[in-house]
Short mmCIF file of C-alpha atoms and ligand atoms in Angstrom, two decimals:
data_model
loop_
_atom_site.label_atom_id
_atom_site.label_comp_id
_atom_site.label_asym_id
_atom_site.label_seq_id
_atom_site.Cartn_x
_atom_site.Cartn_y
_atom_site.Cartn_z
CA UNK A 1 93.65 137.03 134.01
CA UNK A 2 90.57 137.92 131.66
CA UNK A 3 87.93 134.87 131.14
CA UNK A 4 87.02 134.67 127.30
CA UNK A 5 83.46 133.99 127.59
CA UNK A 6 81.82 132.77 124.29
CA UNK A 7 78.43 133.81 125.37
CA UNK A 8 78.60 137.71 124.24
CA UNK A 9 80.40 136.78 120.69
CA UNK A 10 77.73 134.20 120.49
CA UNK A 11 74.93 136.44 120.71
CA UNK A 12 76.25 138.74 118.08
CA UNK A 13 76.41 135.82 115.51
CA UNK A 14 72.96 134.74 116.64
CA UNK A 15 71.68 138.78 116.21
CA UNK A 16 72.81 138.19 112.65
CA UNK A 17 71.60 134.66 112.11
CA UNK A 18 68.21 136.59 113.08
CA UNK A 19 68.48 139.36 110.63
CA UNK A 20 68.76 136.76 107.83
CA UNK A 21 66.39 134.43 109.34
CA UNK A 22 63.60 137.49 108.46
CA UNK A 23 65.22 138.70 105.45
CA UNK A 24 64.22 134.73 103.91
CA UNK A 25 61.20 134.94 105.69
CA UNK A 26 60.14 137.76 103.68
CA UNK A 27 60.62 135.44 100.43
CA UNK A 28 58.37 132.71 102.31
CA UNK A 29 61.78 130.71 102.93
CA UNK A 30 62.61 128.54 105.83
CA UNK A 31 66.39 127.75 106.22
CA UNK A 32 66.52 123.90 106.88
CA UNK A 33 69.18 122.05 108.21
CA UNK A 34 69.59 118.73 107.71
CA UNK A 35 71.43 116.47 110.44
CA UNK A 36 72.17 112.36 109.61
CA UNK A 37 73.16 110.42 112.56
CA UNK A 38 73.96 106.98 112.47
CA UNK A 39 73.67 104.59 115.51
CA UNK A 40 73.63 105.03 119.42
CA UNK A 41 76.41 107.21 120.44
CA UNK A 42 75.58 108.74 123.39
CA UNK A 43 77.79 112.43 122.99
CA UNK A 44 76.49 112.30 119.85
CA UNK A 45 72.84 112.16 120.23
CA UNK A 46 73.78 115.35 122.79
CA UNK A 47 75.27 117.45 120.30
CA UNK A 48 72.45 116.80 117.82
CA UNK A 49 69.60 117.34 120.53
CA UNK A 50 71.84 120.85 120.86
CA UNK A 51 72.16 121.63 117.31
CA UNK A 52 67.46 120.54 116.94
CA UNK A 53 67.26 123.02 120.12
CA UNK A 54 69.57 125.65 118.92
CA UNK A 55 67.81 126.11 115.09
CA UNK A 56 64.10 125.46 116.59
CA UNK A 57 65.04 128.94 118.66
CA UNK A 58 66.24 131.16 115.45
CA UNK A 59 63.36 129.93 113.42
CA UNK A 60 65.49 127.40 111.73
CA UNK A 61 63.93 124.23 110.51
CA UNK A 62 65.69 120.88 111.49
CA UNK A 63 65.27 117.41 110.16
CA UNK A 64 67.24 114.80 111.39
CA UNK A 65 67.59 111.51 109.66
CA UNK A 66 68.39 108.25 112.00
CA UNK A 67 69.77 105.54 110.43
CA UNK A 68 70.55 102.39 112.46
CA UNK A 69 73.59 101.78 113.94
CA UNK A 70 74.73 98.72 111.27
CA UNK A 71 73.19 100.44 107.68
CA UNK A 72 75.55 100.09 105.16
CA UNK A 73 77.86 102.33 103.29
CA UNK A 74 75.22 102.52 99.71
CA UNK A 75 71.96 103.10 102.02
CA UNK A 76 74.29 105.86 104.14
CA UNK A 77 75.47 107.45 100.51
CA UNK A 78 71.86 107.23 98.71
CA UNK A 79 70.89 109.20 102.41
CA UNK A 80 72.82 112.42 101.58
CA UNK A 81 72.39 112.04 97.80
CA UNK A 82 68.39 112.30 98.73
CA UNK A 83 68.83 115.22 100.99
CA UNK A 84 71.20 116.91 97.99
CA UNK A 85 68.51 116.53 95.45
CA UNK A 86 65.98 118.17 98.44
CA UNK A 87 65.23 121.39 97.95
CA UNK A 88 63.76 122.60 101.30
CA UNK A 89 67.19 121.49 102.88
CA UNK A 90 69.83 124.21 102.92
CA UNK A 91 72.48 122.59 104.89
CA UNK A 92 73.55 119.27 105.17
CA UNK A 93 75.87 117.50 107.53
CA UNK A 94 76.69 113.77 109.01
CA UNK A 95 77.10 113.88 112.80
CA UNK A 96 80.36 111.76 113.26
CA UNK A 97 82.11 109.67 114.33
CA UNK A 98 80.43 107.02 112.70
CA UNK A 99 80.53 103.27 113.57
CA UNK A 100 83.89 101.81 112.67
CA UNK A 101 82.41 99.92 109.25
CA UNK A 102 81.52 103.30 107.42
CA UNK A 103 84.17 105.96 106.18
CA UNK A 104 83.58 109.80 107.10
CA UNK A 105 85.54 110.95 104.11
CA UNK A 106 83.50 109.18 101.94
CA UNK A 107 80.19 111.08 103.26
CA UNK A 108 82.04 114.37 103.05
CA UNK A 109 82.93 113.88 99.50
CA UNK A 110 79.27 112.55 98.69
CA UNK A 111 77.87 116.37 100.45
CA UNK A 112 76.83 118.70 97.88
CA UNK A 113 79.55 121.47 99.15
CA UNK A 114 76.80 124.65 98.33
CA UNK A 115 74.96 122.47 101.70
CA UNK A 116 78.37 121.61 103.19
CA UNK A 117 77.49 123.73 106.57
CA UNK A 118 80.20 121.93 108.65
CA UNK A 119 82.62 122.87 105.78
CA UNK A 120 84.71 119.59 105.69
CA UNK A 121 84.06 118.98 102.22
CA UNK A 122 87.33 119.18 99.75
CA UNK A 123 86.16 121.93 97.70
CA UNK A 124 85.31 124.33 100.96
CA UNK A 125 88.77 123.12 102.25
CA UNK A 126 90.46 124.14 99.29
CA UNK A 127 88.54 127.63 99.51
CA UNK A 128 89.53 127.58 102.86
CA UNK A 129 93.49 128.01 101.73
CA UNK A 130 92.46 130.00 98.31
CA UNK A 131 90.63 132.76 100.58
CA UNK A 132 87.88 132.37 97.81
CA UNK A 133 84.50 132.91 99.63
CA UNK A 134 83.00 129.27 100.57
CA UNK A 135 81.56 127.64 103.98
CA UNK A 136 84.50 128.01 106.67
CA UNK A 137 84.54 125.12 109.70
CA UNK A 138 82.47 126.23 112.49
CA UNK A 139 84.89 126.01 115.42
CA UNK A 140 87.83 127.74 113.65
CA UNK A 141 85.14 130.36 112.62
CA UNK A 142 84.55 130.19 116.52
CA UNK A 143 88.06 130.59 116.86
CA UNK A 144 88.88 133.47 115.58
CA UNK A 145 85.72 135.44 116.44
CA UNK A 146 86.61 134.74 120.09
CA UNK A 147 89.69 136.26 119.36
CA UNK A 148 88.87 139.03 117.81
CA UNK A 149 85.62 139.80 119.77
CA UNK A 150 88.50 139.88 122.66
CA UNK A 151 90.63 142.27 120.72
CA UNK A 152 93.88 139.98 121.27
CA UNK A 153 96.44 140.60 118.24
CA UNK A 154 97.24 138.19 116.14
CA UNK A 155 99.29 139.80 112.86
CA UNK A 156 102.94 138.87 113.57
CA UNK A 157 102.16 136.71 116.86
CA UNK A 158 103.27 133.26 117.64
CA UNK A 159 100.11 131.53 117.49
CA UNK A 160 100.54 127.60 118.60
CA UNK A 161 97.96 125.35 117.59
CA UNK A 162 97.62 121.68 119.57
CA UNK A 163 96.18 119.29 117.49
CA UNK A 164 95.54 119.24 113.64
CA UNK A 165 92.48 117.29 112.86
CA UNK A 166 90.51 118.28 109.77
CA UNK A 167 87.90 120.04 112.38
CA UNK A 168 89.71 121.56 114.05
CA UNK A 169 93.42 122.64 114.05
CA UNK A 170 94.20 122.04 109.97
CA UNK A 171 91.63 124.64 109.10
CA UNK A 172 92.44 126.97 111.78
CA UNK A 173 96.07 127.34 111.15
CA UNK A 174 95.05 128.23 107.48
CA UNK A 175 92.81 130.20 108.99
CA UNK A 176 95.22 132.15 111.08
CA UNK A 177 97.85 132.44 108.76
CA UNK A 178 95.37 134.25 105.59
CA UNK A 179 97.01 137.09 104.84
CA UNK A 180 94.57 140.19 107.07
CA UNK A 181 95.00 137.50 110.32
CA UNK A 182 98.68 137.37 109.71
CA UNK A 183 99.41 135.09 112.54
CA UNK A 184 102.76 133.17 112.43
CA UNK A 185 101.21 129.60 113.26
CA UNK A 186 102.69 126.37 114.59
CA UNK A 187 100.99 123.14 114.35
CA UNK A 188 101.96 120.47 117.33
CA UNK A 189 100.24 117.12 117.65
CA UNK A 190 101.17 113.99 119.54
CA UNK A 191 104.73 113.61 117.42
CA UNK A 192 106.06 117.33 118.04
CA UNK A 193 108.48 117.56 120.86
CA UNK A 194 108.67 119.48 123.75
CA UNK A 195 105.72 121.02 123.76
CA UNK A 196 106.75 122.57 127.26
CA UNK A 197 109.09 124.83 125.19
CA UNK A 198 106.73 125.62 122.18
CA UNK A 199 103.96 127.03 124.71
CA UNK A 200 106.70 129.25 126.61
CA UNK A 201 107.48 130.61 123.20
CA UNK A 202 103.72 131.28 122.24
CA UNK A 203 101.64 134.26 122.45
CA UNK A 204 98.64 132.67 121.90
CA UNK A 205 97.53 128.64 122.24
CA UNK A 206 95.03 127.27 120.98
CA UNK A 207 94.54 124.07 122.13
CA UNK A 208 92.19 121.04 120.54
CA UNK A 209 93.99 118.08 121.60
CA UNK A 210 90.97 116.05 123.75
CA UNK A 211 93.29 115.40 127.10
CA UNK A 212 92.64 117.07 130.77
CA UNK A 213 95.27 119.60 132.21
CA UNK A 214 97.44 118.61 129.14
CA UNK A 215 98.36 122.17 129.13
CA UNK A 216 100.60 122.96 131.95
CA UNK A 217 100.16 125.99 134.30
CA UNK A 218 104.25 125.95 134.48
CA UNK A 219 104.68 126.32 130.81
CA UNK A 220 102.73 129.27 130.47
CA UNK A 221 103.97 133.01 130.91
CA UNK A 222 101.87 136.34 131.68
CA UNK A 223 101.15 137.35 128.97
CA UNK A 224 100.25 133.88 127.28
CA UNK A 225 96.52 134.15 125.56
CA UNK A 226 94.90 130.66 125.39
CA UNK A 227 92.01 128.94 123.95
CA UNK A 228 90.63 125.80 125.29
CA UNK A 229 88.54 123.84 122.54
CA UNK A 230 89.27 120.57 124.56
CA UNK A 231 85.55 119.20 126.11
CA UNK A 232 86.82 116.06 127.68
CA UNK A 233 83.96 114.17 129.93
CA UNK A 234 85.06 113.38 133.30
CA UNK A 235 82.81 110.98 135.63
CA UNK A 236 80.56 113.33 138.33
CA UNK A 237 78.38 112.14 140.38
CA UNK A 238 76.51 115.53 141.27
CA UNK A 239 75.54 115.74 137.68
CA UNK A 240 72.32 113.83 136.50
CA UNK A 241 74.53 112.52 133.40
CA UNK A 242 77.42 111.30 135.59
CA UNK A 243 79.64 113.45 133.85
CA UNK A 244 80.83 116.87 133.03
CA UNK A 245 83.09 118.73 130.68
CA UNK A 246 86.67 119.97 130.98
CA UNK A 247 88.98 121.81 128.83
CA UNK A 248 92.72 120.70 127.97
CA UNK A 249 94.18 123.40 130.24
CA UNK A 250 95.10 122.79 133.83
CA UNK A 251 93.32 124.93 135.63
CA UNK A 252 95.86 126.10 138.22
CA UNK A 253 96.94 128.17 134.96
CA UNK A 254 93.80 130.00 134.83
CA UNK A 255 96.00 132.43 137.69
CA UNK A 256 99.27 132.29 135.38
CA UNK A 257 98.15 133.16 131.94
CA UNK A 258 96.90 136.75 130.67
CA UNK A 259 93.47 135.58 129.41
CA UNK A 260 91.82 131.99 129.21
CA UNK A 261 88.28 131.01 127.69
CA UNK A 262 86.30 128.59 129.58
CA UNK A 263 85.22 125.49 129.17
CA UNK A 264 82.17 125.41 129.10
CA UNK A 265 81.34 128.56 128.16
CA UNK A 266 83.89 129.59 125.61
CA UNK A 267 84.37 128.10 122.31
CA UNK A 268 82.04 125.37 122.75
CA UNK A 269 78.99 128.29 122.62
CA UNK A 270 80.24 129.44 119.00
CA UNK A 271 80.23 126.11 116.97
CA UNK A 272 76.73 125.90 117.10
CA UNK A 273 76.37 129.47 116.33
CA UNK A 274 78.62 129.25 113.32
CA UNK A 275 76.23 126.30 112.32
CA UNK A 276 73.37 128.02 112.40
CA UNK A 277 74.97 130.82 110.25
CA UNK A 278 76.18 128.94 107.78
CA UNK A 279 73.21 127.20 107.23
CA UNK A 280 71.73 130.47 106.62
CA UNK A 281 74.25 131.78 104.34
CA UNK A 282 74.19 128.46 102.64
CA UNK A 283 70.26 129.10 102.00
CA UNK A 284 70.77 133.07 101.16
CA UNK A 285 73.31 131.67 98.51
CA UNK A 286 70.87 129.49 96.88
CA UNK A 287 68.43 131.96 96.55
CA UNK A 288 70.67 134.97 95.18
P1 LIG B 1 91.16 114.47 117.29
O1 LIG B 1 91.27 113.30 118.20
O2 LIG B 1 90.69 114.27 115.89
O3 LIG B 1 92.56 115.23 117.23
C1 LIG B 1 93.34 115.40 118.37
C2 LIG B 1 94.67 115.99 117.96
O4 LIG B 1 95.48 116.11 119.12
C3 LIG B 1 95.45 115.13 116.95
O5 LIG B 1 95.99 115.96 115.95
C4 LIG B 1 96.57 114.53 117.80
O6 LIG B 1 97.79 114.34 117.09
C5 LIG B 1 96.79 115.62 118.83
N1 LIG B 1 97.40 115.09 120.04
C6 LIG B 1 97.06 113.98 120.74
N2 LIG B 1 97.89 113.83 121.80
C7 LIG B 1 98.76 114.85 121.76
C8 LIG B 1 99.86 115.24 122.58
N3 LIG B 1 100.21 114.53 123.65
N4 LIG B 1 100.55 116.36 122.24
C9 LIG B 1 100.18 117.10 121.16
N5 LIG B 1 99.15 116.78 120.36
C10 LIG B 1 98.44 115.67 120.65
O7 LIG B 1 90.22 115.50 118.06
P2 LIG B 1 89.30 116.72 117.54
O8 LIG B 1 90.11 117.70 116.80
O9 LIG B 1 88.07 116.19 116.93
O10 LIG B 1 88.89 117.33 118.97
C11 LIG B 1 89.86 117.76 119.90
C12 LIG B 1 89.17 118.23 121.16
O11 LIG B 1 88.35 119.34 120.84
C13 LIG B 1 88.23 117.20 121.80
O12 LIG B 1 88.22 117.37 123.20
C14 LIG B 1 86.87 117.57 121.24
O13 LIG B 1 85.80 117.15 122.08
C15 LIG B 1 87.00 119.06 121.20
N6 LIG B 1 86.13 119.72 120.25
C16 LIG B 1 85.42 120.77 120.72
C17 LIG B 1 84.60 121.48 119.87
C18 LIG B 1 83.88 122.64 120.42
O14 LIG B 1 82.98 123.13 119.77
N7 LIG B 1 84.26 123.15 121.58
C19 LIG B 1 84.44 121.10 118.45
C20 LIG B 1 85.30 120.03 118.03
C21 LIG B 1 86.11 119.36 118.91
P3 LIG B 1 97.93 113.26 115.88
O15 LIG B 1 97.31 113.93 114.69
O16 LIG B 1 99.38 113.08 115.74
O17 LIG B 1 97.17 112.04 116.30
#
């Protein structure tokens, strides 16, 4: 079995976040990105230290804007309306999930989508499944240049996706399914049935459902392909944070299957790099 490592596909996307990185330099332009977090969450305030020490090392600028843990919904909204009128800030997104009293899809819909660098926002979404040109979610992005970095076919495969959330596994079977991918996608979440029987039917799974060893080694055949976007914490007491990250596959199936990407170490790696390049083809835009 072949590991799909996200660190080499990662580096390529970085090389290129680089390149453009200079090319604005040279018209005295800093990409920004702009990060609002709201509250305490403690996974949270990990990803966004990630995302600060990510851009600070491709000469991105970051500027994160804390806002306590009970603002309201019009001091949230007048946040990103202040950082769409900015100029200096290129990209634009709200960390989620946000505490229970504020609505997500509100936020998205209040992001200017030109600075929509997570690419949630309707109007991206709807590009998304037009094919027009617009700013793709990073982890499908992450996705499919895994994939292809790997060289594992797609056009005409079963492709089964676990989980359709509107980060994940809605975007990426449109994704998949854009005519030049060509996959033939399923879309399972916690209704579908016998999921033992849509994996042993799948060429490639692609799995973002958030639950350890969901995926079962005995479901799997030789030649099954899959990607693990699962990062579920699990208590350890050899790590100074008490906890560390698994994937949704069991790992006896790491043996079973014909390729696997890690977690960590596979798709994980290429959301942040997909940030990072969509903030700065969010701030080429503006400037062309
Ligand atoms: P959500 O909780 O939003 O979605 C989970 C999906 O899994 C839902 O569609 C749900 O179905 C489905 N599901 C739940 N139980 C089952 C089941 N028993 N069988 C089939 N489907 C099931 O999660 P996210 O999409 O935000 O994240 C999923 C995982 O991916 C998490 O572990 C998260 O940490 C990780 N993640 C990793 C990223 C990375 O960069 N590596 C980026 C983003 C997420 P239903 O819709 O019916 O509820």
């Amino acid at each position: 079995m072949v590991k799909l490592a996200g660190k080499a596909v990662a580096d390529k996307i970085y090389s290129a976040v680089d390149n453009t990185v200079e090319q604005l330099r040279l018209q005295d332009i800093i990409p920004c990105l702009a990060i609002v977090m709201v509250g305490h969450d403690p996974a949270s305030m990990l990803y966004v230290a990630a995302k600060e020490k990510a851009t600070a090392q491709h000469g991105i600028k970051s500027l994160v804007v804390r806002l306590s843990a009970d603002c309201s919904m019009s001091e949230l909204l007048a946040t990103i309306e202040a950082l769409n009128n900015d100029d200096d800030v290129h990209g634009l997104l709200c960390q989620a999930p946000l505490p229970v009293h504020l609505s997500f899809t509100q936020v998205i819909k209040a992001i200017a989508p030109h600075k929509d660098v997570d690419g949630f926002h309707p109007l991206n979404v709807g590009c998304l499944a037009w094919g027009v040109p617009a700013l793709l979610p990073c982890t499908p992005q992450g996705v499919l240049a895994l994939l292809q970095h790997y060289e594992i076919p797609l056009a005409g495969k079963n492709v089964l996706i676990i989980g359709r959330s509107m980060i994940v596994g809605t975007p990426l079977s449109v994704l998949l399914s854009r005519s030049g991918v060509d996959a033939t996608v399923t879309l399972a979440h916690s209704k579908s049935t016998n999921l033992a029987g849509l994996c042993a039917r799948a060429d490639v799974i692609i799995s973002a459902v958030g639950q350890p060893e969901i995926i079962k080694a005995a479901w799997l055949a030789s030649h099954t392909v899959v990607i693990d976007v699962g990062t579920n914490p699990i208590p350890d007491i050899t790590k100074a944070s008490g906890v560390r990250f698994v994937g949704d596959l069991d790992p006896a199936a790491h043996t079973v299957c014909a390729a696997y990407s890690p977690v960590p170490g596979g798709v994980g790696l290429l959301t942040v790099a997909f940030l990072l390049k969509n903030t700065c083809d969010a701030a080429l835009r503006i400037y062309q």
